Amino acid sequence: MRDEFDEPQMPVPVGEAGAEATASVAAAEAPAEVPPVPAVPDGIRLLNRDFLTDAANLPDASIDLIVADPPYGLGKDYGNDSDMRSGEDFLTWTYEWLDLAIPKLKASGSLYVFCTWQYAPEIFVYLKSKMTMINEIVWDRRVPSMGGTTRRFTSVHDNIGFFAVSKDYYFDLDPVRIPYDAATKKARSRKLFEGSKWLELGYNPKDVWSVSRLHRQHAERVDHPTQKPLEIVERMVLASCPPGGRVLDPFMGSGTTAVACARHKREFVGYEINESYCAIARERVSAAAMAAATHAAAAVIDAAGA
Ligand SMILES: C[S@@+](CC[C@H](N)C(=O)[O-])C[C@H]1O[C@@H](n2cnc3c(N)ncnc32)[C@H](O)[C@@H]1O
């Protein structure tokens, strides 16, 4: 296991806590008139380390948002035995990492934790003893109807607990509002609704998020067995981390949270024990940074031509 995953790197000073930042050496060699594009943007740290043994190196009260998608205790193969715990053993381990993660949050900070119906009751009761519960979000994975189980109802959702350090937690609904379609807007065009801010801004996504899981053919899918859809994690980052704030992902996997942060200019620190998944995360973050830079350059050219 390597300490810091990022490859060719040169130190770039960053403000807080002496955190190492990285930038691409290749990008530094680009022609003078082309702004350098960092392979992994400043402020994004992809660590090939075990969160439980390394958490002590992360300063307390330095994080705005934790997005935690840990092993669920269901026996998935992550190239290690991290998902082989079950029952009390799994819960003891869960409480251990939660106790390490929670102090990292600022007073305005919050936490989203993915889990399943099998363990959500115990995890939520534990978290309620430490934090303020804001929501239980149900992720409807849009699983198609097929045969399957005959002794109970088919489970097609994940549970996501949303908890805050205090009642004064950061939350901005506007960037995650869902626009009304033209037909709905027209139907609500009567005098009664005229000038309604909510009609223009869109509606609250509510607490049931119906987003397709990433099946093998999905364009976003990489080689990770439980990769989460970017749409879900982006919603968490945009609503619960201020622009320029810092997000922690203790179980980074293929780097979905890091990609959301790279796309939306948040700082990020993530941990992953499987080196191959760190490599995937790095590739995804570099591609996202490149796409964002290209998009920004195109906007500048458009503006100059206008
Ligand atoms: C559910 S997956 C995360 C998937 C991720 N959200 C994504 O979209 O790709 C959990 C990950 O945690 C990693 N892991 C397990 N124990 C860990 C630990 N102690 N520290 C860091 N990573 C760990 C596993 O290798 C696995 O890739």
Short mmCIF file of C-alpha atoms and ligand atoms in Angstrom, two decimals:
data_model
loop_
_atom_site.label_atom_id
_atom_site.label_comp_id
_atom_site.label_asym_id
_atom_site.label_seq_id
_atom_site.Cartn_x
_atom_site.Cartn_y
_atom_site.Cartn_z
CA MET A 1 0.00 0.00 0.00
CA ARG A 2 1.36 3.41 -0.90
CA ASP A 3 1.14 6.45 1.30
CA GLU A 4 -0.04 9.08 -1.10
CA PHE A 5 -1.36 7.87 -4.39
CA ASP A 6 -0.91 10.83 -6.67
CA GLU A 7 1.74 10.29 -9.30
CA PRO A 8 4.30 12.70 -10.75
CA GLN A 9 3.71 15.56 -8.46
CA MET A 10 5.29 18.73 -7.34
CA PRO A 11 4.45 20.40 -4.07
CA VAL A 12 1.97 23.24 -4.32
CA PRO A 13 1.38 25.27 -1.16
CA VAL A 14 -2.17 25.18 0.16
CA GLY A 15 -3.58 27.19 2.98
CA GLU A 16 -4.90 24.84 5.57
CA ALA A 17 -3.10 22.50 7.93
CA GLY A 18 -0.08 22.04 5.68
CA ALA A 19 -1.98 19.61 3.50
CA GLU A 20 0.02 18.45 0.49
CA ALA A 21 -1.42 19.46 -2.84
CA THR A 22 -0.48 18.03 -6.20
CA ALA A 23 -0.21 19.23 -9.74
CA SER A 24 0.85 17.57 -12.95
CA VAL A 25 4.45 17.97 -14.04
CA ALA A 26 3.31 17.31 -17.59
CA ALA A 27 0.86 20.21 -17.34
CA ALA A 28 3.67 22.51 -16.22
CA GLU A 29 5.42 21.81 -19.54
CA ALA A 30 2.47 23.06 -21.62
CA PRO A 31 3.03 26.05 -23.96
CA ALA A 32 3.00 29.40 -22.14
CA GLU A 33 -0.31 30.68 -23.56
CA VAL A 34 -2.27 27.55 -22.55
CA PRO A 35 -3.18 27.65 -18.86
CA PRO A 36 -1.77 24.53 -17.12
CA VAL A 37 -4.35 21.88 -16.39
CA PRO A 38 -3.62 19.95 -13.20
CA ALA A 39 -3.92 16.16 -13.51
CA VAL A 40 -5.35 16.11 -10.00
CA PRO A 41 -6.48 19.60 -9.00
CA ASP A 42 -5.01 21.38 -6.00
CA GLY A 43 -6.87 20.52 -2.85
CA ILE A 44 -7.93 17.03 -3.99
CA ARG A 45 -6.11 14.32 -2.00
CA LEU A 46 -6.51 10.67 -2.95
CA LEU A 47 -4.93 8.56 -0.21
CA ASN A 48 -4.12 4.89 -0.56
CA ARG A 49 -4.48 4.42 3.20
CA ASP A 50 -6.72 2.80 5.78
CA PHE A 51 -9.06 5.43 7.23
CA LEU A 52 -9.22 3.76 10.62
CA THR A 53 -5.46 3.76 11.16
CA ASP A 54 -4.83 7.13 9.46
CA ALA A 55 -7.72 9.28 10.72
CA ALA A 56 -5.55 10.67 13.53
CA ASN A 57 -3.52 12.56 10.90
CA LEU A 58 -6.55 14.56 9.80
CA PRO A 59 -7.15 17.69 11.92
CA ASP A 60 -10.35 17.83 13.97
CA ALA A 61 -13.01 20.37 12.92
CA SER A 62 -11.47 20.72 9.43
CA ILE A 63 -14.24 19.16 7.33
CA ASP A 64 -17.53 20.63 6.06
CA LEU A 65 -19.07 17.39 4.82
CA ILE A 66 -18.50 13.65 5.17
CA VAL A 67 -19.83 11.40 2.42
CA ALA A 68 -19.37 7.85 3.70
CA ASP A 69 -20.14 4.81 1.58
CA PRO A 70 -18.58 2.03 3.65
CA PRO A 71 -18.68 -1.72 3.04
CA TYR A 72 -22.29 -2.74 3.87
CA GLY A 73 -21.43 -5.99 5.66
CA LEU A 74 -22.88 -8.07 2.84
CA GLY A 75 -19.74 -9.92 1.69
CA LYS A 76 -18.78 -7.94 -1.43
CA ASP A 77 -15.34 -8.55 -2.90
CA TYR A 78 -13.30 -5.32 -2.83
CA GLY A 79 -10.02 -7.19 -3.32
CA ASN A 80 -9.72 -7.28 0.48
CA ASP A 81 -11.75 -8.70 3.39
CA SER A 82 -13.28 -5.37 4.45
CA ASP A 83 -16.84 -6.49 3.68
CA MET A 84 -16.62 -9.85 5.42
CA ARG A 85 -17.80 -8.61 8.83
CA SER A 86 -21.41 -9.23 9.82
CA GLY A 87 -23.75 -8.86 12.79
CA GLU A 88 -22.24 -7.40 15.99
CA ASP A 89 -18.75 -7.50 14.50
CA PHE A 90 -19.88 -5.25 11.61
CA LEU A 91 -21.67 -2.85 13.96
CA THR A 92 -18.67 -2.58 16.31
CA TRP A 93 -16.45 -1.72 13.33
CA THR A 94 -19.05 0.81 12.07
CA TYR A 95 -19.20 2.58 15.44
CA GLU A 96 -15.39 2.63 15.51
CA TRP A 97 -15.01 4.49 12.19
CA LEU A 98 -17.94 6.80 12.98
CA ASP A 99 -16.25 7.78 16.25
CA LEU A 100 -13.10 8.60 14.29
CA ALA A 101 -14.92 10.54 11.55
CA ILE A 102 -17.41 12.70 13.47
CA PRO A 103 -14.82 14.90 15.30
CA LYS A 104 -13.38 15.89 11.91
CA LEU A 105 -16.52 17.92 11.18
CA LYS A 106 -16.81 21.65 11.74
CA ALA A 107 -19.70 22.92 13.90
CA SER A 108 -21.68 23.61 10.69
CA GLY A 109 -20.77 20.22 9.21
CA SER A 110 -22.86 17.22 8.23
CA LEU A 111 -22.59 13.56 7.30
CA TYR A 112 -24.29 11.31 4.79
CA VAL A 113 -23.87 7.58 5.38
CA PHE A 114 -24.98 4.93 2.89
CA CYS A 115 -26.25 1.66 4.36
CA THR A 116 -28.85 -1.07 3.93
CA TRP A 117 -32.10 -1.87 5.71
CA GLN A 118 -30.32 -4.73 7.51
CA TYR A 119 -28.18 -2.36 9.61
CA ALA A 120 -29.76 1.11 9.15
CA PRO A 121 -31.82 0.90 12.40
CA GLU A 122 -28.76 0.30 14.64
CA ILE A 123 -26.55 2.78 12.76
CA PHE A 124 -29.18 5.53 12.90
CA VAL A 125 -29.85 4.96 16.62
CA TYR A 126 -26.09 5.19 17.27
CA LEU A 127 -25.74 8.35 15.21
CA LYS A 128 -28.76 9.94 16.90
CA SER A 129 -26.90 9.67 20.20
CA LYS A 130 -24.06 11.80 18.73
CA MET A 131 -25.60 14.07 16.08
CA THR A 132 -28.87 15.64 14.91
CA MET A 133 -30.77 13.51 12.42
CA ILE A 134 -31.92 15.57 9.42
CA ASN A 135 -33.29 12.99 6.98
CA GLU A 136 -33.41 9.38 6.03
CA ILE A 137 -33.04 9.37 2.26
CA VAL A 138 -34.22 6.35 0.34
CA TRP A 139 -32.22 5.69 -2.79
CA ASP A 140 -34.53 3.83 -5.19
CA ARG A 141 -32.02 2.07 -7.44
CA ARG A 142 -34.63 1.62 -10.19
CA VAL A 143 -34.11 -2.10 -10.30
CA PRO A 144 -36.23 -3.62 -13.11
CA SER A 145 -38.92 -6.15 -12.16
CA MET A 146 -37.65 -9.70 -12.45
CA GLY A 147 -38.30 -13.06 -10.75
CA GLY A 148 -36.18 -13.18 -7.62
CA THR A 149 -37.24 -13.74 -4.04
CA THR A 150 -40.60 -15.35 -3.19
CA ARG A 151 -40.47 -15.25 0.63
CA ARG A 152 -40.44 -11.47 1.04
CA PHE A 153 -40.70 -8.28 -1.02
CA THR A 154 -37.77 -7.55 -3.31
CA SER A 155 -35.47 -4.93 -1.86
CA VAL A 156 -34.63 -2.22 -4.39
CA HIS A 157 -33.36 0.61 -2.22
CA ASP A 158 -30.37 1.75 -0.13
CA ASN A 159 -30.83 3.81 3.03
CA ILE A 160 -28.87 7.02 3.42
CA GLY A 161 -28.70 8.71 6.82
CA PHE A 162 -28.23 12.49 6.77
CA PHE A 163 -26.97 13.84 10.11
CA ALA A 164 -25.63 17.23 11.25
CA VAL A 165 -23.34 18.31 14.06
CA SER A 166 -25.82 20.97 15.17
CA LYS A 167 -29.06 22.63 14.13
CA ASP A 168 -26.97 25.39 12.49
CA TYR A 169 -25.69 23.09 9.77
CA TYR A 170 -24.87 24.37 6.27
CA PHE A 171 -27.56 23.54 3.72
CA ASP A 172 -28.23 25.24 0.38
CA LEU A 173 -31.25 23.95 -1.48
CA ASP A 174 -30.99 26.20 -4.54
CA PRO A 175 -28.20 24.37 -6.45
CA VAL A 176 -30.05 21.05 -6.16
CA ARG A 177 -33.58 22.15 -6.96
CA ILE A 178 -35.20 20.19 -9.80
CA PRO A 179 -36.58 22.44 -12.57
CA TYR A 180 -40.27 22.16 -13.35
CA ASP A 181 -40.99 20.99 -16.87
CA ALA A 182 -42.68 23.35 -19.35
CA ALA A 183 -46.07 21.63 -18.99
CA THR A 184 -46.11 22.05 -15.20
CA LYS A 185 -45.03 25.66 -15.47
CA LYS A 186 -47.80 26.33 -17.97
CA ALA A 187 -50.37 24.60 -15.77
CA ARG A 188 -49.31 26.85 -12.90
CA SER A 189 -49.29 30.05 -14.94
CA ARG A 190 -52.53 31.33 -13.33
CA LYS A 191 -52.44 34.64 -11.45
CA LEU A 192 -52.27 32.76 -8.16
CA PHE A 193 -48.77 31.44 -8.99
CA GLU A 194 -47.41 34.52 -10.78
CA GLY A 195 -43.97 35.54 -9.56
CA SER A 196 -43.66 32.46 -7.38
CA LYS A 197 -39.97 31.99 -6.70
CA TRP A 198 -40.35 28.24 -6.30
CA LEU A 199 -41.88 27.90 -9.76
CA GLU A 200 -38.84 29.52 -11.35
CA LEU A 201 -36.20 27.89 -9.16
CA GLY A 202 -37.57 24.36 -9.22
CA TYR A 203 -38.61 21.99 -6.45
CA ASN A 204 -36.95 20.27 -3.52
CA PRO A 205 -35.70 16.77 -4.51
CA LYS A 206 -37.60 15.26 -1.51
CA ASP A 207 -36.25 12.27 0.40
CA VAL A 208 -36.80 9.49 -2.14
CA TRP A 209 -34.12 9.69 -4.82
CA SER A 210 -34.96 7.63 -7.85
CA VAL A 211 -31.67 7.26 -9.74
CA SER A 212 -30.67 4.21 -11.76
CA ARG A 213 -27.90 2.06 -10.32
CA LEU A 214 -24.83 1.83 -12.55
CA HIS A 215 -25.32 -1.43 -14.42
CA ARG A 216 -22.38 -2.87 -16.38
CA GLN A 217 -23.23 -1.05 -19.62
CA HIS A 218 -23.78 2.34 -17.99
CA ALA A 219 -21.58 5.10 -19.49
CA GLU A 220 -20.39 6.19 -16.03
CA ARG A 221 -19.47 2.69 -14.85
CA VAL A 222 -15.84 1.79 -14.02
CA ASP A 223 -14.33 -1.36 -12.55
CA HIS A 224 -15.71 -1.12 -9.01
CA PRO A 225 -18.51 -3.40 -7.80
CA THR A 226 -20.49 -0.81 -5.82
CA GLN A 227 -19.74 2.49 -7.57
CA LYS A 228 -22.38 5.10 -6.70
CA PRO A 229 -24.02 7.34 -9.32
CA LEU A 230 -22.42 10.78 -9.58
CA GLU A 231 -25.88 12.38 -9.60
CA ILE A 232 -26.50 11.26 -6.03
CA VAL A 233 -23.16 12.32 -4.61
CA GLU A 234 -23.20 15.65 -6.49
CA ARG A 235 -26.51 16.48 -4.85
CA MET A 236 -24.97 15.89 -1.42
CA VAL A 237 -21.88 17.96 -2.19
CA LEU A 238 -23.78 20.89 -3.70
CA ALA A 239 -26.37 21.07 -0.93
CA SER A 240 -24.15 20.36 2.07
CA CYS A 241 -20.67 21.73 1.36
CA PRO A 242 -20.13 25.46 0.76
CA PRO A 243 -18.19 26.43 -2.39
CA GLY A 244 -14.48 26.04 -1.62
CA GLY A 245 -15.26 23.90 1.44
CA ARG A 246 -13.72 20.51 2.20
CA VAL A 247 -15.26 17.04 1.88
CA LEU A 248 -14.04 13.80 3.52
CA ASP A 249 -14.78 10.36 2.06
CA PRO A 250 -13.38 7.65 4.36
CA PHE A 251 -14.16 4.85 1.84
CA MET A 252 -13.43 6.42 -1.51
CA GLY A 253 -13.74 3.37 -3.82
CA SER A 254 -13.57 4.55 -7.44
CA GLY A 255 -13.57 8.21 -6.36
CA THR A 256 -17.14 9.31 -7.09
CA THR A 257 -17.08 11.91 -4.29
CA ALA A 258 -13.69 13.18 -5.48
CA VAL A 259 -15.09 13.64 -8.99
CA ALA A 260 -18.06 15.61 -7.61
CA CYS A 261 -15.62 17.83 -5.70
CA ALA A 262 -13.37 18.35 -8.75
CA ARG A 263 -16.40 19.35 -10.84
CA HIS A 264 -17.78 21.75 -8.25
CA LYS A 265 -14.64 23.32 -6.80
CA ARG A 266 -14.67 21.75 -3.35
CA GLU A 267 -11.56 20.44 -1.63
CA PHE A 268 -11.44 16.71 -0.97
CA VAL A 269 -9.62 14.13 1.10
CA GLY A 270 -10.40 10.46 0.55
CA TYR A 271 -9.10 7.10 1.80
CA GLU A 272 -9.06 3.77 -0.03
CA ILE A 273 -7.14 0.61 0.85
CA ASN A 274 -7.28 -0.95 -2.63
CA GLU A 275 -4.53 0.54 -4.81
CA SER A 276 -6.32 -0.31 -8.09
CA TYR A 277 -9.38 1.66 -6.99
CA CYS A 278 -7.11 4.61 -6.14
CA ALA A 279 -5.76 4.44 -9.72
CA ILE A 280 -9.32 4.51 -11.07
CA ALA A 281 -10.17 7.45 -8.81
CA ARG A 282 -7.14 9.34 -10.07
CA GLU A 283 -8.08 8.76 -13.71
CA ARG A 284 -11.67 9.85 -13.10
CA VAL A 285 -10.63 13.01 -11.24
CA SER A 286 -8.10 13.94 -13.96
CA ALA A 287 -10.75 13.48 -16.66
CA ALA A 288 -13.24 15.59 -14.69
CA ALA A 289 -10.64 18.36 -14.16
CA MET A 290 -9.75 18.29 -17.86
CA ALA A 291 -13.42 18.51 -18.89
CA ALA A 292 -14.01 21.42 -16.49
CA ALA A 293 -10.93 23.27 -17.85
CA THR A 294 -12.02 22.70 -21.46
CA HIS A 295 -15.50 23.93 -20.62
CA ALA A 296 -14.11 27.06 -18.94
CA ALA A 297 -11.79 27.76 -21.91
CA ALA A 298 -14.70 27.40 -24.35
CA ALA A 299 -16.74 29.87 -22.27
CA VAL A 300 -13.88 32.41 -22.43
CA ILE A 301 -13.61 31.99 -26.23
CA ASP A 302 -17.41 32.36 -26.57
CA ALA A 303 -17.38 35.51 -24.46
CA ALA A 304 -14.51 36.99 -26.50
CA GLY A 305 -16.37 36.29 -29.75
CA ALA A 306 -19.69 37.69 -28.53
C1 LIG B 1 -18.91 0.78 -0.98
S1 LIG B 1 -17.28 0.99 -1.56
C2 LIG B 1 -17.21 2.73 -1.99
C3 LIG B 1 -17.68 3.01 -3.39
C4 LIG B 1 -17.57 4.47 -3.80
N1 LIG B 1 -18.57 5.28 -3.14
C5 LIG B 1 -17.69 4.63 -5.30
O1 LIG B 1 -18.62 5.31 -5.79
O2 LIG B 1 -16.87 4.06 -6.02
C6 LIG B 1 -16.32 0.88 -0.12
C7 LIG B 1 -14.82 0.96 -0.34
O3 LIG B 1 -14.17 1.07 0.95
C8 LIG B 1 -12.89 0.48 0.84
N2 LIG B 1 -12.43 0.25 2.23
C9 LIG B 1 -12.79 -0.74 3.06
N3 LIG B 1 -12.22 -0.58 4.28
C10 LIG B 1 -11.49 0.56 4.22
C11 LIG B 1 -10.71 1.29 5.15
N4 LIG B 1 -10.54 0.85 6.41
N5 LIG B 1 -10.11 2.46 4.77
C12 LIG B 1 -10.27 2.91 3.48
N6 LIG B 1 -11.00 2.25 2.54
C13 LIG B 1 -11.62 1.10 2.90
C14 LIG B 1 -13.14 -0.76 0.01
O4 LIG B 1 -11.96 -1.25 -0.59
C15 LIG B 1 -14.19 -0.25 -1.00
O5 LIG B 1 -13.60 0.15 -2.24
#
